[in-house]
Amino acid sequence: MALPEKCKPSTSAKSVKAEVFSSSASVAEMEAIAKRLRRHIITMTGKAGSGHPGGSLSAVEILIALYFKVIRHKPQDPHWPERDRFILSKGHAAPALYATLAECGYFPVDELATLRRMDSCLQGHTDCTLTPGVEMSAGALGQGLSFAIGVALAGRLNLKDYRVYVLLGDGECDEGQVWEAAMSAAHFKVDNLVAIVDNNGQQIDGWNRDVMNLDPFPAKWQAFGWQVIEVDGHSVPQLTQAFDKAKLVKGQPTVIIAHTVKGKGVSFMENNPYFHGTAPTAEEVKLALKELA
Ligand SMILES: Cc1ncc(C[n+]2csc(CCOP(=O)(O)OP(=O)(O)O)c2C)c(N)n1
């Protein structure tokens, strides 16, 4: 299906030589980008009146580290065959990905205001047929790791050196398919693959420890044959270092367990499961934007 004109990269690939995106942003600049992304998440879910702000806010620094520091990509040429792939398995965090893609130039920032409208290229859960830069349609949890393994193995078979990154939720790891995939990634020594778990401790109904205890979480991944790295998931430098370290690992996949806070950056949303899947009201949008000024 052809993309609607407005969903195409913000500057025509014909008029601009598509460059590999590279950012020399300092830590202070990345903190400013993080605030911008959080403001986008609040504004767009508030305007839509629905969506998932909590697990979008927790993933912001993970996305910044990847899109501004780690992955090789061309926003003007989203299907560039050599690009590193980022796969959002926790598809309900679409607002965070859309905000990141818009800030990188995949489509105009103004488009964010159309989130969840019928005619928008930004649906409530990711749709790779509609949104430039989205690699997988997601929303049914538990599938992204399997998909990512396929993409990574295809790269290996085609002698490509791209790397594949997939972001999972910790609650998502209740899904059995995640562990079948984890087993096969280790079995097939998929070392061009990095899984990141947004380990915010909560899922739709509350704390994981009450709904389905995942402990001992790092030991489980290790037992499944993965290299495990734990970081503060709100520290872009720690995340970037972890991604660099993962590049050196040979013969096994790597998982980065990123310790995060659900609703990060907005006091009344932090660790508050109510904002898993509830949009802020107009009043709450005002309060949140004040905190993120
Ligand atoms: C297969 C499937 N079951 C249930 C849901 C409903 N659901 C949406 S988000 C969510 C909780 C996910 O928790 P987590 O992965 O920790 O996400 P985060 O807390 O980071 O938002 C659930 C159960 C779903 N989207 N897919």
Short mmCIF file of C-alpha atoms and ligand atoms in Angstrom, two decimals:
data_model
loop_
_atom_site.label_atom_id
_atom_site.label_comp_id
_atom_site.label_asym_id
_atom_site.label_seq_id
_atom_site.Cartn_x
_atom_site.Cartn_y
_atom_site.Cartn_z
CA MET A 1 0.00 0.00 0.00
CA ALA A 2 1.33 3.45 -0.90
CA LEU A 3 1.87 5.75 2.06
CA PRO A 4 -0.32 8.84 2.29
CA GLU A 5 1.74 11.89 1.23
CA LYS A 6 1.76 13.33 4.74
CA CYS A 7 3.26 10.12 6.15
CA LYS A 8 6.32 10.30 3.95
CA PRO A 9 9.69 11.42 5.38
CA SER A 10 9.59 15.14 6.18
CA THR A 11 11.88 16.20 3.33
CA SER A 12 11.63 14.40 0.03
CA ALA A 13 14.35 11.79 -0.43
CA LYS A 14 14.65 13.06 -4.01
CA SER A 15 15.70 16.54 -3.01
CA VAL A 16 17.90 15.62 -0.07
CA LYS A 17 20.82 13.22 -0.24
CA ALA A 18 19.86 10.74 2.45
CA GLU A 19 22.58 10.88 5.07
CA VAL A 20 23.27 8.42 7.82
CA PHE A 21 21.83 10.05 10.93
CA SER A 22 24.57 10.90 13.34
CA SER A 23 24.25 13.01 16.44
CA SER A 24 27.01 14.58 18.46
CA ALA A 25 24.50 15.62 21.13
CA SER A 26 26.05 16.17 24.56
CA VAL A 27 24.54 14.72 27.73
CA ALA A 28 22.86 18.09 28.41
CA GLU A 29 21.43 18.18 24.89
CA MET A 30 20.11 14.65 25.26
CA GLU A 31 18.42 15.65 28.51
CA ALA A 32 16.74 18.46 26.57
CA ILE A 33 15.66 15.98 23.87
CA ALA A 34 14.28 13.71 26.60
CA LYS A 35 12.12 16.54 27.94
CA ARG A 36 10.91 17.28 24.42
CA LEU A 37 9.96 13.65 23.84
CA ARG A 38 8.13 13.53 27.17
CA ARG A 39 6.23 16.71 26.30
CA HIS A 40 5.24 15.16 22.96
CA ILE A 41 4.00 11.99 24.72
CA ILE A 42 1.88 13.99 27.16
CA THR A 43 0.51 16.36 24.53
CA MET A 44 -0.36 13.70 21.97
CA THR A 45 -2.03 11.26 24.37
CA GLY A 46 -3.85 14.17 26.03
CA LYS A 47 -5.15 15.38 22.67
CA ALA A 48 -6.13 11.86 21.57
CA GLY A 49 -7.87 11.24 24.90
CA SER A 50 -6.45 7.72 24.98
CA GLY A 51 -3.15 5.87 24.79
CA HIS A 52 -0.37 4.60 27.02
CA PRO A 53 1.66 7.35 28.64
CA GLY A 54 3.28 5.35 31.50
CA GLY A 55 5.26 2.81 29.48
CA SER A 56 6.04 5.45 26.85
CA LEU A 57 7.62 7.78 29.41
CA SER A 58 9.75 4.99 30.87
CA ALA A 59 11.29 4.16 27.47
CA VAL A 60 12.42 7.66 26.48
CA GLU A 61 16.15 7.43 27.28
CA ILE A 62 16.37 3.94 25.74
CA LEU A 63 15.04 5.35 22.47
CA ILE A 64 17.30 8.40 22.63
CA ALA A 65 20.41 6.27 23.18
CA LEU A 66 19.46 4.10 20.22
CA TYR A 67 18.27 6.70 17.71
CA PHE A 68 20.69 9.51 18.63
CA LYS A 69 23.81 7.51 19.50
CA VAL A 70 23.79 3.86 18.52
CA ILE A 71 21.85 2.81 15.47
CA ARG A 72 22.86 3.48 11.89
CA HIS A 73 19.82 4.88 10.09
CA LYS A 74 18.65 7.34 7.45
CA PRO A 75 15.40 9.12 8.34
CA GLN A 76 15.04 10.24 4.69
CA ASP A 77 15.37 6.65 3.49
CA PRO A 78 13.56 4.46 6.04
CA HIS A 79 14.03 1.28 3.99
CA TRP A 80 17.79 1.70 3.48
CA PRO A 81 18.91 -1.95 3.35
CA GLU A 82 22.01 -1.42 5.50
CA ARG A 83 20.14 0.24 8.39
CA ASP A 84 20.25 -1.19 11.88
CA ARG A 85 16.78 -2.35 12.82
CA PHE A 86 14.85 -1.21 15.88
CA ILE A 87 11.78 -3.25 16.73
CA LEU A 88 9.28 -2.05 19.32
CA SER A 89 7.78 -5.22 20.74
CA LYS A 90 5.80 -3.38 23.45
CA GLY A 91 3.73 -1.76 20.71
CA HIS A 92 1.53 0.18 23.12
CA ALA A 93 4.53 2.49 23.73
CA ALA A 94 4.00 3.79 20.19
CA PRO A 95 3.81 7.45 21.35
CA ALA A 96 7.44 7.27 22.52
CA LEU A 97 8.59 5.78 19.22
CA TYR A 98 6.56 8.26 17.15
CA ALA A 99 8.00 11.21 19.10
CA THR A 100 11.54 9.88 18.54
CA LEU A 101 11.00 9.25 14.82
CA ALA A 102 9.52 12.73 14.36
CA GLU A 103 12.45 14.36 16.18
CA CYS A 104 14.84 12.45 13.89
CA GLY A 105 12.98 13.69 10.79
CA TYR A 106 11.09 10.61 9.60
CA PHE A 107 7.92 12.72 9.37
CA PRO A 108 6.83 16.18 10.50
CA VAL A 109 6.55 16.79 14.24
CA ASP A 110 3.10 18.33 13.61
CA GLU A 111 1.83 14.88 12.65
CA LEU A 112 2.11 13.81 16.31
CA ALA A 113 -1.06 15.81 17.03
CA THR A 114 -3.02 13.32 14.88
CA LEU A 115 -2.27 10.30 17.11
CA ARG A 116 -5.03 7.67 17.03
CA ARG A 117 -7.20 9.49 14.48
CA MET A 118 -8.68 7.26 11.79
CA ASP A 119 -6.88 9.16 9.00
CA SER A 120 -3.55 9.36 10.82
CA CYS A 121 -0.36 7.50 9.97
CA LEU A 122 0.15 7.24 13.73
CA GLN A 123 -2.17 4.58 15.06
CA GLY A 124 -2.53 3.63 18.73
CA HIS A 125 -0.31 0.62 18.23
CA THR A 126 2.46 0.51 15.66
CA ASP A 127 1.61 -0.21 12.02
CA CYS A 128 4.60 -0.73 9.74
CA THR A 129 2.46 -0.16 6.63
CA LEU A 130 1.61 3.38 7.73
CA THR A 131 4.50 4.94 9.63
CA PRO A 132 7.94 5.64 8.15
CA GLY A 133 10.60 4.06 10.38
CA VAL A 134 8.31 1.51 12.04
CA GLU A 135 9.71 -1.97 11.37
CA MET A 136 6.96 -4.16 12.82
CA SER A 137 3.24 -3.88 13.47
CA ALA A 138 2.89 -4.66 17.16
CA GLY A 139 0.45 -4.50 20.03
CA ALA A 140 -0.12 -8.17 20.70
CA LEU A 141 2.64 -8.63 23.25
CA GLY A 142 5.24 -11.38 23.13
CA GLN A 143 6.01 -11.42 19.40
CA GLY A 144 8.76 -8.88 18.84
CA LEU A 145 11.66 -11.00 20.00
CA SER A 146 10.74 -13.83 17.61
CA PHE A 147 10.40 -11.31 14.77
CA ALA A 148 13.76 -9.73 15.68
CA ILE A 149 15.49 -13.10 15.61
CA GLY A 150 14.18 -13.66 12.09
CA VAL A 151 15.44 -10.26 10.97
CA ALA A 152 18.85 -10.89 12.59
CA LEU A 153 19.19 -14.34 11.01
CA ALA A 154 18.21 -12.91 7.61
CA GLY A 155 21.03 -10.38 8.02
CA ARG A 156 23.46 -13.16 8.77
CA LEU A 157 22.32 -15.23 5.76
CA ASN A 158 22.54 -12.19 3.46
CA LEU A 159 26.03 -11.31 4.76
CA LYS A 160 24.80 -7.93 6.03
CA ASP A 161 26.42 -6.33 9.03
CA TYR A 162 23.35 -4.54 10.39
CA ARG A 163 22.41 -5.08 14.01
CA VAL A 164 18.94 -5.67 15.42
CA TYR A 165 17.56 -4.08 18.59
CA VAL A 166 14.24 -5.07 20.14
CA LEU A 167 12.50 -3.39 23.08
CA LEU A 168 10.35 -5.53 25.37
CA GLY A 169 8.34 -4.69 28.46
CA ASP A 170 9.04 -6.59 31.65
CA GLY A 171 5.36 -7.46 31.98
CA GLU A 172 5.54 -8.67 28.39
CA CYS A 173 8.04 -11.26 29.57
CA ASP A 174 5.12 -13.13 31.17
CA GLU A 175 4.45 -14.38 27.63
CA GLY A 176 5.75 -17.90 26.97
CA GLN A 177 6.71 -16.97 23.42
CA VAL A 178 9.39 -14.64 24.80
CA TRP A 179 11.15 -17.57 26.41
CA GLU A 180 10.84 -19.84 23.38
CA ALA A 181 12.45 -17.07 21.39
CA ALA A 182 15.11 -16.51 24.05
CA MET A 183 16.02 -20.19 23.85
CA SER A 184 16.31 -20.16 20.07
CA ALA A 185 18.38 -16.95 19.94
CA ALA A 186 20.96 -18.56 22.19
CA HIS A 187 20.76 -21.88 20.31
CA PHE A 188 21.42 -20.16 16.98
CA LYS A 189 24.09 -17.89 18.52
CA VAL A 190 22.36 -14.75 17.26
CA ASP A 191 25.02 -12.26 18.28
CA ASN A 192 23.82 -9.40 16.03
CA LEU A 193 20.75 -9.13 18.28
CA VAL A 194 20.25 -7.04 21.41
CA ALA A 195 17.06 -7.20 23.46
CA ILE A 196 16.36 -4.36 25.84
CA VAL A 197 13.85 -4.84 28.63
CA ASP A 198 12.16 -1.68 29.89
CA ASN A 199 12.22 -2.96 33.45
CA ASN A 200 9.82 -0.52 35.09
CA GLY A 201 8.48 -3.16 37.48
CA GLN A 202 4.85 -2.66 36.49
CA GLN A 203 2.37 -3.90 33.92
CA ILE A 204 -1.27 -3.18 33.15
CA ASP A 205 -2.69 -4.08 36.59
CA GLY A 206 0.13 -3.08 38.91
CA TRP A 207 3.47 -4.41 40.10
CA ASN A 208 4.89 -7.48 38.36
CA ARG A 209 5.85 -8.94 41.72
CA ASP A 210 2.11 -9.16 42.55
CA VAL A 211 0.76 -10.13 39.11
CA MET A 212 3.47 -12.59 37.99
CA ASN A 213 6.81 -12.53 39.73
CA LEU A 214 9.68 -12.60 37.22
CA ASP A 215 12.50 -12.90 39.78
CA PRO A 216 15.29 -13.78 39.49
CA PHE A 217 15.01 -11.94 36.17
CA PRO A 218 18.67 -11.47 35.12
CA ALA A 219 19.48 -15.05 36.18
CA LYS A 220 16.65 -16.35 33.96
CA TRP A 221 18.12 -14.68 30.86
CA GLN A 222 21.58 -15.93 31.82
CA ALA A 223 20.23 -19.46 32.21
CA PHE A 224 18.72 -19.16 28.72
CA GLY A 225 22.22 -18.49 27.34
CA TRP A 226 22.22 -14.70 27.06
CA GLN A 227 24.86 -12.15 27.95
CA VAL A 228 23.15 -9.92 30.54
CA ILE A 229 23.92 -6.26 31.20
CA GLU A 230 22.01 -4.21 33.78
CA VAL A 231 21.87 -0.42 33.59
CA ASP A 232 20.01 2.62 34.83
CA GLY A 233 17.53 2.91 31.97
CA HIS A 234 17.30 6.68 32.40
CA SER A 235 21.04 7.20 31.88
CA VAL A 236 21.86 7.67 28.20
CA PRO A 237 25.63 7.30 28.87
CA GLN A 238 25.09 3.98 30.70
CA LEU A 239 22.82 2.73 27.93
CA THR A 240 25.25 3.77 25.21
CA GLN A 241 28.12 2.00 26.99
CA ALA A 242 26.00 -1.13 27.31
CA PHE A 243 25.21 -1.09 23.57
CA ASP A 244 28.93 -0.67 22.82
CA LYS A 245 29.75 -3.59 25.10
CA ALA A 246 27.10 -5.74 23.39
CA LYS A 247 28.83 -5.21 20.03
CA LEU A 248 31.88 -7.05 21.40
CA VAL A 249 29.92 -10.14 22.48
CA LYS A 250 30.38 -13.02 20.06
CA GLY A 251 28.43 -16.27 19.84
CA GLN A 252 25.50 -15.27 22.04
CA PRO A 253 22.72 -12.66 22.12
CA THR A 254 22.74 -9.82 24.65
CA VAL A 255 19.93 -8.52 26.82
CA ILE A 256 20.14 -5.12 28.45
CA ILE A 257 17.92 -4.96 31.51
CA ALA A 258 17.19 -1.25 31.78
CA HIS A 259 15.90 -0.30 35.21
CA THR A 260 13.32 2.41 34.69
CA VAL A 261 10.39 4.14 36.35
CA LYS A 262 6.96 3.89 34.75
CA GLY A 263 5.62 7.41 34.07
CA LYS A 264 9.14 8.85 34.49
CA GLY A 265 9.34 12.63 34.57
CA VAL A 266 5.78 13.44 35.66
CA SER A 267 5.37 13.22 39.45
CA PHE A 268 1.76 12.05 39.51
CA MET A 269 2.35 9.46 36.80
CA GLU A 270 5.50 7.89 38.26
CA ASN A 271 4.90 4.31 39.47
CA ASN A 272 1.17 4.89 39.02
CA PRO A 273 -0.45 1.99 37.12
CA TYR A 274 -3.53 4.18 36.46
CA PHE A 275 -1.51 5.90 33.74
CA HIS A 276 -0.54 2.63 32.05
CA GLY A 277 -3.39 3.02 29.60
CA THR A 278 -5.15 6.24 30.60
CA ALA A 279 -4.48 9.54 28.90
CA PRO A 280 -4.01 12.69 30.96
CA THR A 281 -6.98 15.08 31.18
CA ALA A 282 -6.57 18.65 29.92
CA GLU A 283 -5.80 19.75 33.50
CA GLU A 284 -3.26 16.94 33.95
CA VAL A 285 -1.63 17.84 30.63
CA LYS A 286 -1.11 21.38 31.93
CA LEU A 287 0.39 20.14 35.20
CA ALA A 288 2.65 17.64 33.44
CA LEU A 289 3.92 20.17 30.89
CA LYS A 290 4.73 22.55 33.75
CA GLU A 291 6.92 19.85 35.31
CA LEU A 292 8.55 19.17 31.95
CA ALA A 293 9.19 22.84 31.12
C1 LIG B 1 -0.91 -10.72 24.01
C2 LIG B 1 -1.39 -9.53 24.79
N1 LIG B 1 -1.99 -9.72 25.98
C3 LIG B 1 -2.43 -8.64 26.67
C4 LIG B 1 -2.28 -7.38 26.19
C5 LIG B 1 -2.80 -6.19 26.96
N2 LIG B 1 -1.72 -5.39 27.51
C6 LIG B 1 -1.33 -4.24 26.93
S1 LIG B 1 -0.03 -3.54 27.71
C7 LIG B 1 -0.01 -4.75 28.88
C8 LIG B 1 0.98 -4.75 29.99
C9 LIG B 1 2.37 -4.76 29.50
O1 LIG B 1 3.29 -4.57 30.55
P1 LIG B 1 4.76 -4.21 30.18
O2 LIG B 1 5.22 -5.11 29.12
O3 LIG B 1 5.57 -4.22 31.45
O4 LIG B 1 4.66 -2.77 29.57
P2 LIG B 1 4.97 -1.35 30.26
O5 LIG B 1 4.74 -1.48 31.73
O6 LIG B 1 6.40 -1.08 29.98
O7 LIG B 1 4.05 -0.40 29.59
C10 LIG B 1 -0.99 -5.70 28.64
C11 LIG B 1 -1.23 -6.90 29.46
C12 LIG B 1 -1.64 -7.24 24.94
N3 LIG B 1 -1.43 -6.03 24.38
N4 LIG B 1 -1.19 -8.32 24.27
#
